[in-house]
GROMACS .gro file of C-alpha atoms in nm:
model
  220
    1MET     CA    1  17.282   5.669  -7.163
    2LYS     CA    2  17.294   5.626  -7.541
    3GLN     CA    3  17.554   5.352  -7.506
    4THR     CA    4  17.339   5.168  -7.249
    5VAL     CA    5  17.035   5.181  -7.479
    6HIS     CA    6  17.246   5.044  -7.764
    7GLN     CA    7  17.374   4.764  -7.542
    8ILE     CA    8  17.019   4.672  -7.438
    9TYR     CA    9  16.903   4.675  -7.801
   10THR     CA   10  17.197   4.453  -7.905
   11LEU     CA   11  17.128   4.201  -7.628
   12VAL     CA   12  16.756   4.186  -7.708
   13ARG     CA   13  16.835   4.139  -8.076
   14LYS     CA   14  17.080   3.861  -7.986
   15ASP     CA   15  16.814   3.677  -7.785
   16LEU     CA   16  16.562   3.715  -8.067
   17VAL     CA   17  16.808   3.575  -8.321
   18LEU     CA   18  16.890   3.280  -8.094
   19GLU     CA   19  16.520   3.212  -8.042
   20LEU     CA   20  16.462   3.210  -8.417
   21ARG     CA   21  16.753   2.972  -8.470
   22GLN     CA   22  16.671   2.739  -8.180
   23GLN     CA   23  16.302   2.705  -8.242
   24TYR     CA   24  16.269   2.380  -8.047
   25ALA     CA   25  16.205   2.578  -7.728
   26PHE     CA   26  15.931   2.787  -7.890
   27TYR     CA   27  15.766   2.485  -8.047
   28GLY     CA   28  15.793   2.296  -7.719
   29VAL     CA   29  15.589   2.563  -7.540
   30LEU     CA   30  15.351   2.583  -7.835
   31LEU     CA   31  15.295   2.207  -7.817
   32TYR     CA   32  15.226   2.237  -7.445
   33ILE     CA   33  14.963   2.507  -7.502
   34ILE     CA   34  14.779   2.322  -7.779
   35SER     CA   35  14.789   1.983  -7.608
   36THR     CA   36  14.673   2.122  -7.273
   37VAL     CA   37  14.379   2.312  -7.419
   38PHE     CA   38  14.285   2.015  -7.639
   39VAL     CA   39  14.289   1.774  -7.344
   40ILE     CA   40  14.071   2.013  -7.142
   41ASN     CA   41  13.826   2.018  -7.432
   42LEU     CA   42  13.818   1.637  -7.446
   43MET     CA   43  13.762   1.608  -7.070
   44MET     CA   44  13.496   1.872  -7.011
   45GLY     CA   45  13.396   2.025  -7.343
   46LYS     CA   46  13.330   2.396  -7.313
   47PRO     CA   47  13.345   2.501  -6.944
   48ASP     CA   48  13.140   2.776  -6.783
   49ASP     CA   49  13.271   3.132  -6.751
   50LYS     CA   50  13.449   3.111  -6.413
   51LEU     CA   51  13.606   2.774  -6.489
   52TRP     CA   52  13.716   2.896  -6.834
   53ASN     CA   53  13.883   3.197  -6.672
   54ALA     CA   54  14.054   2.987  -6.403
   55LEU     CA   55  14.183   2.729  -6.652
   56PHE     CA   56  14.318   2.999  -6.880
   57TRP     CA   57  14.527   3.161  -6.607
   58VAL     CA   58  14.658   2.826  -6.489
   59ILE     CA   59  14.772   2.763  -6.846
   60GLN     CA   60  14.932   3.108  -6.848
   61LEU     CA   61  15.122   3.027  -6.530
   62PHE     CA   62  15.279   2.712  -6.672
   63VAL     CA   63  15.351   2.884  -7.004
   64ALA     CA   64  15.541   3.154  -6.812
   65VAL     CA   65  15.741   2.896  -6.618
   66ASN     CA   66  15.837   2.699  -6.931
   67ALA     CA   67  15.905   3.000  -7.154
   68ILE     CA   68  16.085   3.230  -6.910
   69ALA     CA   69  16.286   2.983  -6.703
   70LYS     CA   70  16.512   2.897  -6.996
   71SER     CA   71  16.623   3.260  -7.036
   72PHE     CA   72  16.890   3.209  -6.771
   73MET     CA   73  16.906   2.830  -6.760
   74GLN     CA   74  17.056   2.822  -7.110
   75GLU     CA   75  17.335   3.064  -7.012
   76ASN     CA   76  17.641   2.881  -6.882
   77ARG     CA   77  17.899   3.027  -6.648
   78GLY     CA   78  18.149   3.102  -6.922
   79ARG     CA   79  17.898   3.296  -7.129
   80LEU     CA   80  17.779   3.494  -6.826
   81LEU     CA   81  18.141   3.581  -6.747
   82TYR     CA   82  18.183   3.700  -7.105
   83TYR     CA   83  17.875   3.922  -7.074
   84TYR     CA   84  18.007   4.048  -6.741
   85SER     CA   85  18.317   4.181  -6.918
   86LEU     CA   86  18.114   4.354  -7.190
   87VAL     CA   87  17.801   4.513  -7.045
   88PRO     CA   88  17.688   4.655  -6.709
   89PRO     CA   89  17.450   4.435  -6.507
   90ARG     CA   90  17.150   4.667  -6.537
   91ALA     CA   91  17.175   4.668  -6.917
   92PHE     CA   92  17.193   4.288  -6.919
   93ILE     CA   93  16.889   4.233  -6.694
   94ALA     CA   94  16.691   4.507  -6.873
   95ALA     CA   95  16.747   4.325  -7.203
   96LYS     CA   96  16.631   3.998  -7.044
   97LEU     CA   97  16.318   4.167  -6.908
   98ILE     CA   98  16.231   4.323  -7.245
   99PHE     CA   99  16.289   4.000  -7.439
  100ASN     CA  100  16.088   3.790  -7.195
  101VAL     CA  101  15.800   4.039  -7.202
  102ILE     CA  102  15.791   4.018  -7.584
  103LEU     CA  103  15.808   3.638  -7.575
  104MET     CA  104  15.540   3.606  -7.307
  105MET     CA  105  15.304   3.844  -7.489
  106LEU     CA  106  15.334   3.627  -7.801
  107MET     CA  107  15.276   3.309  -7.603
  108SER     CA  108  14.978   3.467  -7.424
  109LEU     CA  109  14.810   3.557  -7.751
  110ILE     CA  110  14.870   3.205  -7.884
  111ALA     CA  111  14.721   3.056  -7.566
  112LEU     CA  112  14.419   3.285  -7.601
  113VAL     CA  113  14.360   3.189  -7.965
  114CYS     CA  114  14.389   2.818  -7.879
  115SER     CA  115  14.143   2.864  -7.591
  116PHE     CA  116  13.895   3.030  -7.825
  117MET     CA  117  13.934   2.747  -8.078
  118PHE     CA  118  13.893   2.454  -7.839
  119LEU     CA  119  13.703   2.595  -7.540
  120GLY     CA  120  13.482   2.854  -7.709
  121ASN     CA  121  13.461   3.228  -7.651
  122PRO     CA  122  13.239   3.312  -7.352
  123LEU     CA  123  13.364   3.673  -7.335
  124HIS     CA  124  13.135   3.975  -7.355
  125ASN     CA  125  13.430   4.215  -7.392
  126THR     CA  126  13.703   4.045  -7.591
  127GLY     CA  127  13.918   4.357  -7.636
  128TYR     CA  128  13.926   4.418  -7.262
  129PHE     CA  129  14.028   4.057  -7.196
  130VAL     CA  130  14.305   4.073  -7.457
  131GLY     CA  131  14.443   4.380  -7.279
  132ILE     CA  132  14.434   4.196  -6.946
  133VAL     CA  133  14.607   3.897  -7.102
  134LEU     CA  134  14.890   4.116  -7.234
  135LEU     CA  135  14.920   4.295  -6.901
  136GLY     CA  136  14.913   3.965  -6.714
  137GLY     CA  137  15.173   3.815  -6.945
  138THR     CA  138  15.396   4.114  -6.878
  139SER     CA  139  15.354   4.078  -6.501
  140LEU     CA  140  15.429   3.705  -6.503
  141SER     CA  141  15.732   3.748  -6.730
  142LEU     CA  142  15.881   4.017  -6.506
  143LEU     CA  143  15.835   3.804  -6.196
  144PHE     CA  144  15.975   3.484  -6.341
  145THR     CA  145  16.269   3.663  -6.503
  146VAL     CA  146  16.379   3.778  -6.158
  147LEU     CA  147  16.328   3.430  -6.013
  148ALA     CA  148  16.519   3.270  -6.303
  149ALA     CA  149  16.809   3.513  -6.246
  150ILE     CA  150  16.825   3.417  -5.877
  151ALA     CA  151  16.799   3.045  -5.955
  152ALA     CA  152  17.077   3.074  -6.213
  153GLN     CA  153  17.313   3.189  -5.941
  154ALA     CA  154  17.227   2.875  -5.741
  155ASN     CA  155  17.372   2.633  -5.997
  156HIS     CA  156  17.067   2.669  -6.225
  157ASN     CA  157  16.837   2.510  -5.968
  158ALA     CA  158  16.490   2.516  -6.125
  159ALA     CA  159  16.333   2.382  -5.805
  160LEU     CA  160  16.450   2.696  -5.624
  161MET     CA  161  16.261   2.911  -5.874
  162ALA     CA  162  15.943   2.712  -5.813
  163VAL     CA  163  15.974   2.736  -5.434
  164MET     CA  164  16.041   3.109  -5.437
  165GLY     CA  165  15.779   3.178  -5.702
  166PHE     CA  166  15.483   3.012  -5.530
  167PRO     CA  167  15.418   3.275  -5.257
  168LEU     CA  168  15.486   3.557  -5.506
  169MET     CA  169  15.281   3.439  -5.801
  170MET     CA  170  14.968   3.343  -5.605
  171PRO     CA  171  14.851   3.700  -5.522
  172MET     CA  172  14.937   3.815  -5.875
  173LEU     CA  173  14.748   3.526  -6.031
  174MET     CA  174  14.445   3.581  -5.807
  175LEU     CA  175  14.446   3.951  -5.891
  176LEU     CA  176  14.463   3.881  -6.265
  177ALA     CA  177  14.181   3.628  -6.241
  178ASN     CA  178  13.959   3.874  -6.052
  179VAL     CA  179  14.030   4.160  -6.291
  180SER     CA  180  13.964   3.948  -6.599
  181LEU     CA  181  13.623   3.833  -6.468
  182SER     CA  182  13.484   4.170  -6.577
  183ALA     CA  183  13.522   4.059  -6.939
  184PHE     CA  184  13.259   3.790  -6.882
  185VAL     CA  185  12.984   4.025  -6.760
  186THR     CA  186  12.827   4.344  -6.888
  187VAL     CA  187  12.802   4.508  -6.544
  188TYR     CA  188  13.074   4.757  -6.451
  189GLN     CA  189  13.271   4.674  -6.137
  190PRO     CA  190  13.366   4.987  -5.936
  191GLY     CA  191  13.679   4.834  -5.783
  192LEU     CA  192  13.857   4.775  -6.114
  193PRO     CA  193  14.074   5.091  -6.125
  194LYS     CA  194  14.217   5.010  -5.784
  195MET     CA  195  14.305   4.658  -5.901
  196PHE     CA  196  14.479   4.796  -6.210
  197PHE     CA  197  14.682   5.039  -6.000
  198LEU     CA  198  14.776   4.754  -5.767
  199LEU     CA  199  14.887   4.536  -6.056
  200GLY     CA  200  15.084   4.820  -6.215
  201GLY     CA  201  15.244   4.897  -5.878
  202MET     CA  202  15.354   4.535  -5.842
  203ASP     CA  203  15.515   4.548  -6.188
  204LEU     CA  204  15.700   4.871  -6.110
  205LEU     CA  205  15.814   4.731  -5.776
  206THR     CA  206  15.943   4.416  -5.946
  207ILE     CA  207  16.140   4.620  -6.200
  208ALA     CA  208  16.282   4.849  -5.931
  209LEU     CA  209  16.389   4.561  -5.708
  210THR     CA  210  16.544   4.385  -6.005
  211MET     CA  211  16.754   4.688  -6.097
  212VAL     CA  212  16.871   4.722  -5.737
  213LEU     CA  213  16.939   4.357  -5.654
  214PHE     CA  214  17.069   4.213  -5.982
  215PRO     CA  215  17.407   4.393  -5.975
  216PHE     CA  216  17.484   4.210  -5.649
  217LEU     CA  217  17.385   3.876  -5.803
  218TRP     CA  218  17.589   3.963  -6.112
  219LYS     CA  219  17.907   4.002  -5.907
  220ASP     CA  220  17.872   3.651  -5.763
   0.00000   0.00000   0.00000
């Protein structure tokens, strides 16, 4: 167990170091966030509450696709074979999940700050919305990490990830949008705890399925 934890820590640290060295990917996503929010501001100014919420989660979706997809797309066959000889598959995918969660949380906060700067802050409960954004970023990163791992085994076919991700991300995105609407009003919504349990259950299910299925993908 101790050895597995050390392997996961080493792999996460390796990905962080590579990200710091190859900052073009980070700045590419950052440019996408700023330019998208700025263009929305030029086209419609400061939107109303529901439209602001919808636009933010659409931005989050594309940030997740651009930031997470490269986690496996940048790994060639030779490097994956080298990892295969060093670490067990569950340690490898766990490190990818942890790194992508950290990266997506950072990107989510940047997207939120840019939205506040260019589109205004219509929130009544900013702290609550920040928590939802971090939780939503975690959920999206877990989902797209699994999809990127599957697509990587199909000759790094990014189109496959998009096709598989559409029916899976839609209910998650709708759930996140509905939960986050509570930050725009002062009235308590009684169905919120059930939505949070549902979202947490989806995250746990994604992690469990990843740990079960990835070793079979790893062998191929």
